[in-house]
Coordinates of C-alpha atoms and ligand atoms in Angstrom, one line a residue:
X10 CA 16.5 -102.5 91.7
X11 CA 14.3 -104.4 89.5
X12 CA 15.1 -105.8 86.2
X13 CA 13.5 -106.9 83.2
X14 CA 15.2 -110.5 82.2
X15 CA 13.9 -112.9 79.3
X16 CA 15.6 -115.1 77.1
X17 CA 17.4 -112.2 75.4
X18 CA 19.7 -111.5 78.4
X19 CA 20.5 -115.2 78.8
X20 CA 21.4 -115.6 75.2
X21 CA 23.5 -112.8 75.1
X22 CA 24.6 -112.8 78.2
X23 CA 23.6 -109.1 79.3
X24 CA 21.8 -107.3 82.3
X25 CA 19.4 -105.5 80.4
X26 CA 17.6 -106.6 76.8
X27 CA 18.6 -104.0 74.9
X28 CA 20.7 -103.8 72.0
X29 CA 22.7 -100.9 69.9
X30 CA 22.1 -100.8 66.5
X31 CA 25.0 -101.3 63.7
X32 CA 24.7 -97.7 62.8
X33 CA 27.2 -97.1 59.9
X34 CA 29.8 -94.6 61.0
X35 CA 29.0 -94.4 65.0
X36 CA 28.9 -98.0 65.5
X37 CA 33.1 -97.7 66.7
X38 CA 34.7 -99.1 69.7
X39 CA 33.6 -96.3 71.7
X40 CA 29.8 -96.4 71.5
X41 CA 30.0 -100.3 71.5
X42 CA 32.1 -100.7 74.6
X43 CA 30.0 -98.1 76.4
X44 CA 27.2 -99.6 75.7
X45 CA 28.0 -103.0 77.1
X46 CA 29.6 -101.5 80.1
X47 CA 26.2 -100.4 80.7
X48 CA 24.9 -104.0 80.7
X49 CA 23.5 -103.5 77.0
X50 CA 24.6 -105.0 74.2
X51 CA 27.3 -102.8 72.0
X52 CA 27.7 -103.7 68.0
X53 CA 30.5 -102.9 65.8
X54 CA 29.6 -101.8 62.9
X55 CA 32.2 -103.7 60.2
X56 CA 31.6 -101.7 57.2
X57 CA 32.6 -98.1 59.3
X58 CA 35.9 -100.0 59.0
X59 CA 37.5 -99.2 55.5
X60 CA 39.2 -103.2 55.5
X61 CA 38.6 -106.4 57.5
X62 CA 42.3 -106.1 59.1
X63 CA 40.5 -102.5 60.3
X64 CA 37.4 -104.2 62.0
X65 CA 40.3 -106.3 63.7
X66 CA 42.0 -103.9 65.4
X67 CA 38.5 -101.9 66.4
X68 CA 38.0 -105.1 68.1
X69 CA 40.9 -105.5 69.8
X70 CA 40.2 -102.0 70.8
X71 CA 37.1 -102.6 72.0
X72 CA 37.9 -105.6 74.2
X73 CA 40.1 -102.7 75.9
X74 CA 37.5 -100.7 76.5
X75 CA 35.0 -103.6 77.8
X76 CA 35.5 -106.9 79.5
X77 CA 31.6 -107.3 78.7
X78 CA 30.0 -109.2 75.8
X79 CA 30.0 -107.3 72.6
X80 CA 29.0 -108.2 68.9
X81 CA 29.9 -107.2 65.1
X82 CA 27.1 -106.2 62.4
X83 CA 27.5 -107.0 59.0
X84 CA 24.9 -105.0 57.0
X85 CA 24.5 -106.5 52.9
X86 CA 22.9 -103.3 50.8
X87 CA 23.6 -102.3 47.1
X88 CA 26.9 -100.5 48.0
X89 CA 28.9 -98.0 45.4
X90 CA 32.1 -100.1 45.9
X91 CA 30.6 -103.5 47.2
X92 CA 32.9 -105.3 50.3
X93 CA 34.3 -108.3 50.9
X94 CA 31.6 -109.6 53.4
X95 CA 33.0 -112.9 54.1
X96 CA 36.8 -111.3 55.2
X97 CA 34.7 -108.8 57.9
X98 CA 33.3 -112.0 59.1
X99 CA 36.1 -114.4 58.7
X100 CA 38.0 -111.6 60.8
X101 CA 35.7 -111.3 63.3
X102 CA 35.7 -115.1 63.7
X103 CA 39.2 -115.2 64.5
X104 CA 39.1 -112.1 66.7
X105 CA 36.8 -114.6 68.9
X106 CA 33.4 -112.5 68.6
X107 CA 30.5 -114.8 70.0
X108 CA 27.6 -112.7 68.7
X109 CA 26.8 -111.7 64.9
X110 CA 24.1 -108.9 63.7
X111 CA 23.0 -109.7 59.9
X112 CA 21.2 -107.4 58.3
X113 CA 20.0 -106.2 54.6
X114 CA 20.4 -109.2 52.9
X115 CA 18.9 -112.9 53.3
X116 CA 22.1 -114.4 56.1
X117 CA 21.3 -118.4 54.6
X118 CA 25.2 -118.7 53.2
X119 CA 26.6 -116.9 56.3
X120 CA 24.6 -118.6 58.9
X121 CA 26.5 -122.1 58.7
X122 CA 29.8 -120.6 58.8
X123 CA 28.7 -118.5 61.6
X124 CA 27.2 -121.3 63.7
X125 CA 30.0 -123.7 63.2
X126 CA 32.2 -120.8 65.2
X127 CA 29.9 -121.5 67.8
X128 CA 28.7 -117.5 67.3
X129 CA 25.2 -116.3 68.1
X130 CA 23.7 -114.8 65.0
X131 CA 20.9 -112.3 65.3
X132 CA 19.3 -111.3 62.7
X133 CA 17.5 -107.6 61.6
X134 CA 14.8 -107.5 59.2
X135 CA 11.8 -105.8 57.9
X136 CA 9.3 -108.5 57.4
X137 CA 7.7 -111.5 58.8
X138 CA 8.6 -113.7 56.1
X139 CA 12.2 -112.5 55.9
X140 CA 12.1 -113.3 59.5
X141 CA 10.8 -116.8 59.5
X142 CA 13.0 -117.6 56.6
X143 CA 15.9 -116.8 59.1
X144 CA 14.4 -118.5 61.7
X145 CA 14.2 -121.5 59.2
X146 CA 18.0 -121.3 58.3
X147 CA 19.1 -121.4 61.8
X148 CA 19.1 -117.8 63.2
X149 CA 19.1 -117.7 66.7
X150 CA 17.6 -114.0 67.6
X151 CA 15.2 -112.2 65.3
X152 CA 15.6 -108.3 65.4
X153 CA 12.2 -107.1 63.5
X154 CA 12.4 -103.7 62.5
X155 CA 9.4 -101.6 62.2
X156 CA 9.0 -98.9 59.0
X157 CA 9.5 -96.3 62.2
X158 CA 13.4 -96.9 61.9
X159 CA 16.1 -94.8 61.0
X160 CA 18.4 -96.5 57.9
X161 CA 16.8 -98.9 55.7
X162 CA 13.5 -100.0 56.3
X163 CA 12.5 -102.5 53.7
X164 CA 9.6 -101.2 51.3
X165 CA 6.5 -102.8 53.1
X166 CA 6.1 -99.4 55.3
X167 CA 4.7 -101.4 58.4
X168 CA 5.1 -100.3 61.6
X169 CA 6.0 -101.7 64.5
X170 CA 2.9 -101.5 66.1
X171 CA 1.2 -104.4 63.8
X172 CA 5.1 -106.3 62.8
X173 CA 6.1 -106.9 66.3
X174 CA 2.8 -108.6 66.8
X175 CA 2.7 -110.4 63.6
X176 CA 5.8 -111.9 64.1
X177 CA 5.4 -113.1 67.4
X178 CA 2.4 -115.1 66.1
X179 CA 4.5 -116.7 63.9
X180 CA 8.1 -117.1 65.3
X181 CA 9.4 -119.3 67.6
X182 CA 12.6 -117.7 68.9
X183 CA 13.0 -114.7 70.6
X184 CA 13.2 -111.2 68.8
X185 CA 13.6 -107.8 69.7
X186 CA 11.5 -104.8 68.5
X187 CA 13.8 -102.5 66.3
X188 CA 12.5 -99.2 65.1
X189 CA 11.1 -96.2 67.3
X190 CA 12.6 -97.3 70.5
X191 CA 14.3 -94.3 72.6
X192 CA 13.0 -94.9 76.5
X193 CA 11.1 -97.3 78.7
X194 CA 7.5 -96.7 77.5
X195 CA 8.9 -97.9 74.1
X196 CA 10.4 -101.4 76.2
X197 CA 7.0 -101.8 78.1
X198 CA 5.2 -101.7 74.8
X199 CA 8.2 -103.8 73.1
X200 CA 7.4 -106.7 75.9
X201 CA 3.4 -106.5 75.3
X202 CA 4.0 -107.0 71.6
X203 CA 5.4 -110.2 71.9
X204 CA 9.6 -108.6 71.8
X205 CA 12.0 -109.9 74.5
X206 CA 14.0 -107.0 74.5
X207 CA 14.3 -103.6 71.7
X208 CA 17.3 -102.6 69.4
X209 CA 17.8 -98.8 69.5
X210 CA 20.0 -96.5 67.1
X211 CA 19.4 -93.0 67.0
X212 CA 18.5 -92.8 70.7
X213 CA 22.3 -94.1 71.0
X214 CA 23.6 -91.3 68.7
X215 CA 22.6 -88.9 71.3
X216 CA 24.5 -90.0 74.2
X217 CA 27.7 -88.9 75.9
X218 CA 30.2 -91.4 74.1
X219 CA 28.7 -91.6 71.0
X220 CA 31.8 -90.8 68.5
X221 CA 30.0 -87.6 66.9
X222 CA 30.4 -84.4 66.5
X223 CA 28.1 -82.9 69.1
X224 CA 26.4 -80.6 66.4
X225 CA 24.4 -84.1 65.7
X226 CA 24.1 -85.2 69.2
X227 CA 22.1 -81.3 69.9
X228 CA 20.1 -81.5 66.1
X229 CA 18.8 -85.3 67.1
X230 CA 17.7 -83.2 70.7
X231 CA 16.3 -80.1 69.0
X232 CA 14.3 -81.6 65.9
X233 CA 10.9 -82.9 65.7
X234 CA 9.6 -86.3 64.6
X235 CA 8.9 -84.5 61.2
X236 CA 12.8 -84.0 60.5
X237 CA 13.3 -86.4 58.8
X238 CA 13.4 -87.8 54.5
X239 CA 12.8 -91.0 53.0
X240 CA 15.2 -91.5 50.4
X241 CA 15.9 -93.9 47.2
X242 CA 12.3 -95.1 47.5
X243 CA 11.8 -95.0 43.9
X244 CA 15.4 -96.9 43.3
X245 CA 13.8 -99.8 45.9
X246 CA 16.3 -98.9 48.7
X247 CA 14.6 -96.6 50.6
X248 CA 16.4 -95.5 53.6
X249 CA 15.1 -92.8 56.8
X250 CA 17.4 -90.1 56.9
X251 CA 17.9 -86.9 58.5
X252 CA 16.3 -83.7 56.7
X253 CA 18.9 -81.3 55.1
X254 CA 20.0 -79.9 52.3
X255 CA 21.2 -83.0 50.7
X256 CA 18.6 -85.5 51.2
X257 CA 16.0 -82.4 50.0
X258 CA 17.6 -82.8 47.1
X259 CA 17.7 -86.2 46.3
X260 CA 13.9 -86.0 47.0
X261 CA 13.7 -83.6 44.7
X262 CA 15.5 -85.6 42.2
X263 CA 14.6 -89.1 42.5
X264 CA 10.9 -87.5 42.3
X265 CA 12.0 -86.2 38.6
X266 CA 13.0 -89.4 37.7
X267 CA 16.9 -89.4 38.2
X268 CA 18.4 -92.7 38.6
X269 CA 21.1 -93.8 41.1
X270 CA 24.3 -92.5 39.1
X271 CA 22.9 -88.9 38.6
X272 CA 22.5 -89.1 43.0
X273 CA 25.2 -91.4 43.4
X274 CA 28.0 -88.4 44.9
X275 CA 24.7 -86.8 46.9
X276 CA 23.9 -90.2 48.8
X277 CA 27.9 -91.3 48.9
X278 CA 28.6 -92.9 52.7
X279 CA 32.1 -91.4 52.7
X280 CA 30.2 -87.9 52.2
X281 CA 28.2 -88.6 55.2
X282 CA 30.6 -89.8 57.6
X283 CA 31.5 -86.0 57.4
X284 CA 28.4 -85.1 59.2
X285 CA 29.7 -87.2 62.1
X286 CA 33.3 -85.9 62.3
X287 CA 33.1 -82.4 61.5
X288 CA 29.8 -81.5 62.7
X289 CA 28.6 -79.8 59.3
X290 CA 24.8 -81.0 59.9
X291 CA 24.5 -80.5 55.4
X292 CA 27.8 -81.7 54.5
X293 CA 26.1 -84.8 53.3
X294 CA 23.7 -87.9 54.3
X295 CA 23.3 -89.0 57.9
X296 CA 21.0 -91.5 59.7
X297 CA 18.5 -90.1 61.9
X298 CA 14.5 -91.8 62.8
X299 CA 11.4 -89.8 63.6
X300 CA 12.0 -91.4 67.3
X301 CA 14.3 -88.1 67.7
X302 CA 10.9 -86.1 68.4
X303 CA 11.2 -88.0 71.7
X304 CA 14.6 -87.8 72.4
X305 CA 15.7 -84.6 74.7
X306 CA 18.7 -85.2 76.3
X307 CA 22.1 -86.4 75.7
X308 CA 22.9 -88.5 78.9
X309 CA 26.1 -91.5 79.3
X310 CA 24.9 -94.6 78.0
X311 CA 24.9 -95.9 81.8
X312 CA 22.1 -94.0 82.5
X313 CA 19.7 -94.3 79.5
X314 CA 20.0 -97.8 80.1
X315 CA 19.4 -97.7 83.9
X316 CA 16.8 -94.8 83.1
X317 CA 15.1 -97.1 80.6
X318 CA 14.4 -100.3 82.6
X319 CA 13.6 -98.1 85.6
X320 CA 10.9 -96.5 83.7
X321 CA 10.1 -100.0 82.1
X322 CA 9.8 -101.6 85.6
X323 CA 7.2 -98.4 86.6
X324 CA 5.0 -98.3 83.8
X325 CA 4.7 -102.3 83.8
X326 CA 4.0 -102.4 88.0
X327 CA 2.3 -99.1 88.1
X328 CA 0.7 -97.7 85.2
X329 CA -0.4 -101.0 83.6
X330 CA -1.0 -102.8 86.8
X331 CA -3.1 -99.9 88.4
X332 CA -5.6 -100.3 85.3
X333 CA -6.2 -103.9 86.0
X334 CA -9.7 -104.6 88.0
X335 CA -10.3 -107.4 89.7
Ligands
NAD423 P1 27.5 -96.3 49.9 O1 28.3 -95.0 50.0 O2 28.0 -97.4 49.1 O3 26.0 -95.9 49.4 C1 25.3 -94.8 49.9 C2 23.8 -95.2 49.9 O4 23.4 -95.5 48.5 C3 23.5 -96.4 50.7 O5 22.2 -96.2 51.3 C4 23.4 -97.5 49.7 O6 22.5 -98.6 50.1 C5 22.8 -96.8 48.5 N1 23.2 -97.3 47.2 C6 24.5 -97.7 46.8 N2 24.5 -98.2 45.5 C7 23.2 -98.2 45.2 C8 22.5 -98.5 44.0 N3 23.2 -99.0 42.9 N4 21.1 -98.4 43.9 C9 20.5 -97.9 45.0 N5 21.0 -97.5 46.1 C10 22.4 -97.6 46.2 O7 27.2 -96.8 51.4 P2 27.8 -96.4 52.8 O8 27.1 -95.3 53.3 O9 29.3 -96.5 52.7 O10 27.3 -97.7 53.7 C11 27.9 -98.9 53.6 C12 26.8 -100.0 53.7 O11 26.1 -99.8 55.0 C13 25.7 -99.9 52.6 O12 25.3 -101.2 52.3 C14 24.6 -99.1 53.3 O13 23.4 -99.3 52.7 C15 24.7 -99.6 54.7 N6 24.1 -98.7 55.6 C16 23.2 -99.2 56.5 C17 22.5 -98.4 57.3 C18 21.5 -99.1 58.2 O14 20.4 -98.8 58.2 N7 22.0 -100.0 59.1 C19 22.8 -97.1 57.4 C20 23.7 -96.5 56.5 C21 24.4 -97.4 55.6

C-alpha cells in the first residue's frame, strides 16, 4: 500500500504524518497509545493530569499500551488556578519522552531545557510570526493552526487556507497544518499548501478509543459545521467550542459586557471534563471545531488513519493527476 512519507515521519519516527492534538480532557493514555499504534503520532495532554506525579504515571501507562513513539503537550493559557508548567515537563523529562507539543504561549524559556534532553519540540501556533519566532529559538516542528480549529485559535481569524501557505513561504522547517483536518482530502490539500503532515483533534474525539462518553462521540457525528460558539473573544482568549447551553450563555454575556469572574464557574475546565465522562452534552464547556460537519462516523483510530492516507494517496494519483494535461 502506498504511503505518504516526508520529513515529518522521519523526525518523529511514525508511518504516517499525522498527529493527535493535546485536547484537554481526551488527550489520556488511551487515545494517545491508540493513536500511535496506528502509526500516528499520540499526545498526552499534561494539564488533563491534576499533578506532574499524575502525567507520570499516565505515561507509564501509556508505554503499556504502546511500544510506539508517543509525545506530551504542554498548553500555556490564562488558567483559573495556573500550573506548575516546568514540573509537567521536568516529569516528562525523566519519564524519557523524546517528543514535546508547546502550545499557547511563546516556548523561548522551555525550548533550551527541552533540547538539552535531546527531546523533539514541536510547536502549535496561530500565526506566522509566532511561528518564525519559534523557528528562531530552536523549535524543531512547526504545527500552524488555522482560525478553523477547535480550542484556542489566536485572535487573527485566518484560516488555514492563506496561513499554511504564508508560513511555508517563510519557514524553514517542516510544519503541519492544524485546524479543519478530519480525512484525506484535508492531507492532500495539507501537502499542496506547503504542510508535511496535519494535526487533527476533534476528528480524534470521534473514534472508538477516544476516552468519552459516547453521547459526544454521536453529537460530533450528528451536528453540522454551524454547531459550534466562539467564546471569550471579547476577554482576548477566544476559544471554538461546542454549541450548548452553556457556551450560549457566555455569548450572551460576554456580549453585555461581563468580564471573566462573572463567567468564570460557566467556562470552568473541571465543569467541562463532565461533558466527557458523564455524557451530559450541557453539563458544561467542551471542545468541538466546525470540521465535525464532515465527520460521520466513529471508526478505531487504525482505520481513520489507514482510511486517511488511502484516500490521500487517491486523490493525489487520481484526482489531481487526471487534471494534469500534457
Ligand atoms: P480553566 O478551567 O483554568 O479555564 C477555563 C477557560 O477559561 C480556558 O479556556 C481558559 O483559557 C479561560 N480562562 C481562564 N482564566 C481566564 C482569564 N483570567 N481570562 C480569560 N480567560 C480565562 O482551564 P481548563 O479547562 O482546566 O484547561 C487547562 C488549560 O488547558 C487552560 O490553559 C486552557 O486554556 C487549556 N485548554 C486548551 C485547549 C486547546 O485548545 N488545546 C482546550 C481546552 C483547554
Amino acid at each position: 500500500m502506498a504511503k505518504i512519507n516526508t520529513r515529518i515521519n522521519e523526525m518523529l519516527g511514525i508511518e504516517h504524518p499525522i498527529i493527535q492534538g493535546g485536547m484537554q480532557w481526551v488527550g489520556k493514555a488511551e487515545m494517545a497509545a491508540a493513536v500511535s499504534n496506528a502509526g500516528g503520532l499520540g499526545i498526552i495532554t499534561s494539564l488533563t493530569q491534576p499533578t506532574p506525579e499524575d502525567l507520570g504515571k499516565e505515561i507509564d501507562r501509556c508505554r503499556e499500551m504502546t511500544d510506539k513513539p508517543f509525545g506530551v503537550n504542554l498548553t500555556i493559557l490564562p488558567t483559573i488556578t495556573p500550573p506548575p508548567y516546568e514540573e509537567y515537563l521536568r516529569v516528562a523529562i525523566e519519564k524519557g519522552i523524546k517528543i514535546v507539543e508547546t502550545a499557547g504561549a511563546n516556548p523561548a524559556q522551555l525550548v533550551p531545557g527541552l533540547k538539552a534532553a535531546g527531546v523533539t519540540v514541536i510547536h502549535k501556533c496561530t500565526s506566522v510570526r509566532h511561528a518564525i519566532s519559534a523557528q528562531n529559538k530552536g523549535v524543531d516542528i512547526l504545527s500552524i493552526d488555522g482560525f478553523e480549529c477547535a480550542g484556542h485559535p489566536g485572535e487573527d481569524d485566518i484560516p488555514g487556507l492563506i496561513l499554511l501557505p504564508a508560513a511555508a513561504d517563510k519557514l524553514e522547517i517542516p510544519f503541519v497544518a492544524s485546524g479543519g483536518f478530519a480525512d484525506g482530502r484535508g492531507l492532500a490539500a495539507a501537502l499542496s499548501l506547503g504542510a508535511e503532515g496535519i494535526n487533527m483533534g476533534t476528528r480524534f474525539v470521534a473514534t472508538e478509543e477516544a476516552p468519552v462518553h459516547q453521547n459526544v462521540k454521536q453529537a460530533i457525528v450528528d451536528r453540522s459545521e454551524l454547531d459550534t460558539n466562539l467564546i471569550l473573544r471579547t476577554l482576548n482568549n477566544t476559544a471554538r467550542v461546542a454549541k450548548n447551553a452553556v457556551s450560549d450563555e457566555v455569548v450572551e454575556k460576554l456580549n453585555q459586557g461581563a468580564q471573566f469572574p462573572e463567567i468564570r464557574d460557566l467556562v470552568a475546565g473541571k465543569r467541562g471534563a463532565q461533558v466527557y465522562e458523564t455524557g451530559d452534552l450541557d453539563a458544561g464547556i467542551w471542545s468541538a471545531g466546525p470540521v465535525q460537519g464532515i465527520i460521520n462516523d466513529i471508526p478505531s483510530c487504525q482505520e481513520l488513519l489507514d482510511r486517511i492516507v488511502a484516500d490521500a494517496v487517491e486523490i493525489i494519483e487520481g484526482r489531481l493527476a487526471g487534471f494534469v494535461a500534457k
